[in-house]
XYZ file of N, CA, C and O in Angstrom:
444
model
N 99.552 -8.614 84.909
C 98.938 -7.681 85.700
C 99.334 -6.493 86.167
O 98.722 -5.376 85.965
N 100.612 -6.670 86.748
C 101.382 -5.340 87.051
C 101.779 -4.340 85.748
O 102.000 -3.309 85.765
N 101.873 -4.895 84.539
C 102.131 -4.441 83.246
C 100.849 -3.485 83.105
O 101.141 -2.429 82.546
N 99.810 -4.091 82.949
C 98.619 -3.402 82.738
C 98.419 -2.209 83.944
O 97.978 -1.154 83.535
N 98.533 -2.364 85.093
C 98.430 -1.423 86.321
C 99.790 -0.156 85.844
O 99.096 0.946 85.960
N 100.688 -0.727 85.577
C 101.882 0.237 85.127
C 101.254 1.131 83.859
O 101.315 2.515 84.096
N 100.923 0.700 82.875
C 100.458 1.505 81.751
C 99.200 2.157 82.183
O 99.161 3.348 81.548
N 98.368 1.712 82.922
C 97.192 2.437 83.278
C 97.732 3.669 84.008
O 97.239 4.769 83.832
N 98.577 3.601 84.894
C 98.865 4.672 85.800
C 99.639 5.792 84.871
O 99.725 7.024 85.085
N 100.576 5.173 84.003
C 101.247 5.995 83.103
C 100.349 6.889 82.361
O 100.312 8.242 81.980
N 99.260 6.271 81.737
C 98.350 6.938 80.932
C 97.520 7.970 81.548
O 97.281 9.168 81.138
N 97.199 7.666 82.890
C 96.608 8.764 83.531
C 97.315 9.823 83.916
O 96.895 10.828 83.886
N 98.649 9.350 84.358
C 99.582 10.665 84.635
C 99.659 11.426 83.479
O 99.695 12.590 83.576
N 99.955 10.977 82.309
C 100.139 11.530 80.996
C 98.900 12.324 80.773
O 98.743 13.714 80.522
N 97.558 11.998 80.921
C 96.289 12.644 80.813
C 96.184 13.856 81.902
O 95.799 14.939 81.620
N 96.522 13.623 83.162
C 96.545 14.748 84.055
C 97.427 15.633 83.359
O 97.203 16.953 83.763
N 98.772 15.472 83.165
C 99.727 16.506 82.870
C 99.450 17.238 81.693
O 99.333 18.379 81.649
N 98.733 16.455 80.675
C 98.091 17.285 79.381
C 97.239 17.872 79.675
O 97.144 19.374 79.023
N 96.173 17.788 80.630
C 94.986 18.544 80.760
C 95.564 19.870 81.701
O 94.958 21.050 81.183
N 96.531 19.674 82.589
C 96.833 21.084 83.196
C 97.670 21.708 82.252
O 97.429 23.237 82.329
N 98.397 21.115 81.355
C 99.144 21.973 80.285
C 98.034 22.810 79.542
O 98.119 24.124 79.231
N 96.866 22.163 79.241
C 96.050 22.737 78.379
C 95.254 23.940 79.076
O 95.010 24.989 78.321
N 94.901 23.459 80.178
C 94.011 24.507 80.992
C 95.029 25.875 81.205
O 94.549 27.035 81.403
N 96.209 25.709 81.567
C 97.305 26.896 81.814
C 97.522 27.621 80.441
O 97.235 28.945 80.464
N 97.388 26.925 79.211
C 97.468 27.712 78.168
C 96.144 28.487 77.901
O 96.177 29.506 77.438
N 94.874 27.934 78.170
C 93.766 28.623 77.945
C 93.718 29.691 78.706
O 93.170 30.869 78.360
N 94.082 29.700 80.070
C 94.016 30.809 80.968
C 94.922 31.779 80.607
O 94.703 33.160 80.810
N 96.256 31.419 79.837
C 97.214 32.509 79.356
C 96.704 33.190 78.184
O 97.082 34.618 78.077
N 95.625 32.685 77.442
C 95.278 33.330 76.282
C 93.774 33.949 76.565
O 93.107 34.518 75.565
N 93.288 34.133 77.780
C 92.101 34.832 78.066
C 92.277 36.309 78.026
O 93.389 36.822 78.004
N 91.134 36.969 77.519
C 91.208 38.358 77.590
C 92.061 39.189 78.655
O 92.750 40.091 78.436
N 91.583 38.732 79.765
C 92.108 39.316 81.141
C 93.619 38.992 81.009
O 94.465 40.053 81.277
N 94.067 38.039 80.766
C 95.413 37.587 80.920
C 96.232 38.424 79.772
O 97.386 39.074 79.934
N 95.770 38.589 78.529
C 96.336 39.190 77.345
C 96.397 40.468 77.821
O 97.442 41.343 77.648
N 95.241 41.167 78.493
C 95.327 42.594 78.798
C 96.518 42.749 79.897
O 97.152 43.898 79.504
N 96.649 42.217 80.767
C 97.737 42.248 81.899
C 99.156 42.107 81.221
O 99.939 42.764 81.594
N 99.153 41.414 80.302
C 100.642 41.177 79.705
C 100.861 42.310 78.927
O 102.156 42.780 78.720
N 99.777 42.780 78.143
C 100.219 43.906 77.297
C 100.388 45.211 78.125
O 101.450 45.859 77.610
N 99.895 45.207 79.410
C 100.231 46.375 80.315
C 101.401 46.407 80.784
O 102.234 47.225 80.799
N 101.915 45.127 81.145
C 103.232 44.848 81.631
C 104.455 45.181 80.535
O 105.409 45.731 81.062
N 104.078 44.884 79.308
C 105.141 45.154 78.363
C 104.986 46.715 78.033
O 106.032 47.301 77.766
N 104.007 47.288 78.272
C 103.834 48.761 77.936
C 104.644 49.474 78.982
O 105.297 50.249 78.651
N 104.477 49.069 80.308
C 105.184 49.536 81.353
C 106.567 49.452 81.115
O 107.619 50.437 81.482
N 107.144 48.109 80.837
C 108.405 47.717 80.583
C 109.059 48.720 79.443
O 109.893 49.278 79.597
N 108.120 48.956 78.427
C 108.777 49.783 77.350
C 108.883 51.086 77.643
O 109.738 51.933 77.393
N 108.001 51.644 78.549
C 108.075 52.863 79.261
C 109.378 53.098 80.184
O 110.057 54.289 79.805
N 109.649 52.121 80.643
C 110.878 52.255 81.545
C 112.110 52.363 80.709
O 113.215 52.986 80.885
N 112.164 51.368 79.637
C 113.380 51.506 78.791
C 113.256 52.746 78.092
O 114.428 53.245 77.881
N 112.068 53.444 77.574
C 112.151 54.758 76.901
C 112.697 55.918 78.059
O 113.545 56.834 77.451
N 112.478 55.701 78.996
C 112.796 56.802 80.019
C 114.183 56.587 80.265
O 114.921 57.431 80.415
N 114.776 55.548 80.486
C 116.390 55.181 80.474
C 117.004 55.790 79.257
O 118.054 56.172 79.464
N 116.341 55.656 78.197
C 117.020 56.089 76.806
C 117.126 57.674 76.836
O 117.996 58.165 76.581
N 116.109 58.210 77.326
C 115.945 59.751 77.205
C 116.974 60.223 78.391
O 117.799 61.018 78.094
N 117.092 59.389 79.397
C 118.029 59.832 80.435
C 119.387 59.778 79.995
O 120.321 60.485 80.351
N 119.655 58.712 79.387
C 120.983 58.445 78.635
C 121.334 59.431 77.601
O 122.440 60.125 77.584
N 120.349 59.853 76.824
C 120.516 60.879 75.803
C 120.856 62.312 76.421
O 121.705 62.931 76.078
N 120.022 62.633 77.426
C 120.028 63.902 78.145
C 121.641 63.812 78.973
O 122.322 65.136 78.744
N 122.065 62.696 79.471
C 123.537 62.841 80.141
C 124.691 63.084 78.970
O 125.479 63.834 79.029
N 124.263 62.335 77.898
C 125.121 62.548 76.666
C 125.159 63.988 76.206
O 126.441 64.640 75.840
N 124.117 64.640 76.130
C 123.872 65.936 75.595
C 124.669 66.961 76.593
O 125.402 67.710 76.030
N 124.553 66.636 77.983
C 125.353 67.496 78.987
C 126.725 67.452 78.779
O 127.593 68.150 78.747
N 127.337 65.877 78.535
C 128.587 65.837 78.233
C 128.969 66.601 77.441
O 130.075 67.242 77.282
N 128.600 66.390 76.095
C 128.881 67.136 75.007
C 129.080 68.345 74.841
O 129.931 69.044 74.431
N 127.981 69.194 75.395
C 128.038 70.704 75.584
C 128.913 71.140 76.385
O 129.656 72.137 76.390
N 129.292 70.445 77.512
C 130.565 70.769 78.227
C 131.835 70.427 77.527
O 132.646 71.168 77.519
N 131.938 69.266 76.641
C 133.139 69.278 75.987
C 133.375 70.335 74.946
O 134.297 70.959 74.554
N 132.208 70.722 74.211
C 132.148 71.883 73.317
C 132.392 73.283 74.165
O 133.149 74.016 73.471
N 131.907 73.357 75.169
C 132.191 74.526 76.074
C 133.813 74.604 76.480
O 134.204 75.824 76.297
N 134.261 73.401 76.769
C 135.589 73.680 76.944
C 136.433 73.949 75.978
O 137.402 74.505 75.818
N 136.034 73.395 74.698
C 136.653 73.475 73.441
C 136.929 74.843 72.879
O 137.579 75.443 72.418
N 135.583 75.386 73.262
C 135.463 76.892 72.708
C 135.930 78.090 73.730
O 135.809 79.268 73.418
N 136.150 77.554 74.938
C 136.256 78.555 75.976
C 135.156 79.315 76.628
O 135.648 80.296 76.902
N 134.065 78.613 76.483
C 133.114 79.324 76.925
C 132.856 79.042 78.551
O 133.472 78.220 79.213
N 131.938 79.791 79.384
C 132.089 79.719 80.857
C 131.203 78.294 80.824
O 130.805 77.697 80.315
N 131.636 77.929 82.388
C 130.863 76.694 82.765
C 129.457 76.885 82.835
O 128.792 77.879 82.831
N 128.863 75.464 82.538
C 127.498 75.528 82.513
C 126.821 76.004 84.140
O 127.494 75.706 85.021
N 125.820 76.598 83.962
C 125.133 76.865 85.365
C 124.867 75.777 86.113
O 124.873 74.656 85.602
N 124.551 75.846 87.414
C 124.075 74.807 88.509
C 122.903 74.377 87.944
O 122.826 73.110 87.932
N 122.065 75.065 87.823
C 120.487 74.683 87.206
C 120.552 74.360 85.925
O 120.303 75.585 85.197
N 120.767 73.353 85.567
C 120.545 73.041 83.935
C 119.050 73.681 83.374
O 118.738 74.000 82.355
N 118.120 73.335 84.250
C 116.733 73.481 83.734
C 116.383 74.923 83.900
O 115.144 75.167 83.713
N 117.081 75.886 84.402
C 116.611 77.217 84.587
C 116.215 78.074 83.206
O 117.000 77.541 82.121
N 115.261 78.814 83.279
C 114.897 79.450 81.889
C 116.067 80.302 81.557
O 116.667 81.085 82.459
N 116.256 80.489 80.286
C 117.023 81.785 79.926
C 116.667 83.187 80.275
O 115.434 83.270 80.333
N 117.476 84.123 80.389
C 117.090 85.335 80.601
C 116.274 86.026 79.669
O 116.310 85.478 78.440
N 115.208 87.020 79.997
C 114.376 87.417 78.939
C 114.925 87.998 77.888
O 115.772 89.007 78.190
N 114.690 88.054 76.657
C 115.412 88.788 75.592
C 114.912 90.096 75.286
O 115.634 90.846 74.746
N 113.726 90.184 75.414
C 113.226 91.629 75.105
C 112.789 92.586 76.089
O 111.834 93.392 76.310
N 113.748 92.442 77.279
C 113.521 93.389 78.354
C 113.857 94.991 77.968
O 113.287 95.773 78.289
N 114.724 95.156 76.864
C 115.030 96.462 76.481
C 113.972 96.994 75.802
O 113.477 98.277 75.866
N 113.073 96.245 74.900
C 111.924 96.663 74.109
C 110.896 97.074 75.027
O 110.044 97.907 74.961
N 110.498 96.314 76.301
C 109.533 96.702 77.166
C 109.944 97.926 77.916
O 109.075 98.509 78.146
N 111.260 98.363 78.005
C 111.525 99.636 78.966
C 111.103 100.686 78.311
O 111.151 101.895 78.916
N 111.024 100.840 76.749
C 110.883 101.820 75.901
C 109.567 102.191 76.110
O 108.741 101.784 75.428
N 109.156 103.612 76.693
C 107.894 104.057 76.802
C 107.186 104.600 75.715
O 106.133 104.770 75.569
N 108.193 104.891 74.525
C 107.739 105.731 73.228
C 106.694 104.625 72.540
O 106.900 103.625 72.322
N 105.788 105.452 71.963
C 105.099 104.518 71.150
C 105.538 104.434 69.720
O 106.747 105.178 69.456
N 105.158 103.198 68.788
C 105.942 103.081 67.806
C 105.798 104.188 66.701
O 106.723 104.430 65.702
N 104.788 104.796 66.565
C 104.543 105.920 65.523
C 104.680 107.193 66.465
O 103.821 107.668 66.995
N 105.831 108.189 66.171
C 106.152 109.267 66.871
C 106.042 110.378 65.870
O 106.855 111.164 66.095
N 105.285 110.324 64.675
C 105.417 111.488 63.685
C 104.646 112.632 63.904
O 104.386 113.265 63.438
N 103.857 112.658 65.304
C 102.991 113.687 65.579
C 101.544 113.496 65.508
O 100.769 113.983 65.947
N 101.041 112.346 64.664
C 99.754 111.774 64.455
C 99.673 110.463 65.025
O 100.591 109.751 65.188
N 98.523 110.136 65.418
C 98.318 109.124 66.027
C 97.673 108.044 64.953
O 97.312 108.445 63.917
N 98.102 106.912 65.193
C 97.585 106.050 64.157
C 96.520 105.165 64.409
O 96.388 104.582 65.570
N 95.365 105.214 63.649
C 94.255 104.451 64.044
C 93.997 103.688 62.836
O 93.702 104.164 61.754
N 93.876 102.270 63.143
C 93.502 101.344 61.822
C 92.300 101.234 61.346
O 92.003 101.077 60.319
N 91.345 101.932 62.221
C 90.019 101.763 61.630
C 89.838 103.089 60.637
O 88.818 102.889 59.719
N 90.749 104.035 60.714
C 90.592 104.966 59.717
C 91.032 104.643 58.324
O 90.606 105.290 57.232
N 91.872 103.474 58.212
C 92.162 103.009 56.858
C 91.035 102.362 55.851
O 91.460 102.406 54.797
N 90.055 102.090 56.658
C 89.127 101.425 55.793
C 87.712 102.361 55.436
O 87.368 103.254 56.121
């Protein structure tokens, strides 16, 4: 009698365990759960990509400093993200028109 009770209890426990396992797997494969997992992995990949970009940026700054030292260039400015100076300032200061042969140039007269 105890033998049958033991095996009945063991079978019931195994059934409950298997049912819980199957229900967890079904819940993990639901569309909402898969979407949440995909979003988590995308966020994680974004963080890894950001870390990689920051590492590359730091390596670039370090290498530029090494090359600047090797070539004897001035030290890098404090603000690395500052825009370079305007290149065409001299051309903008020149008030003369490009055609100064005494006649005005009208593109409409060519046609």
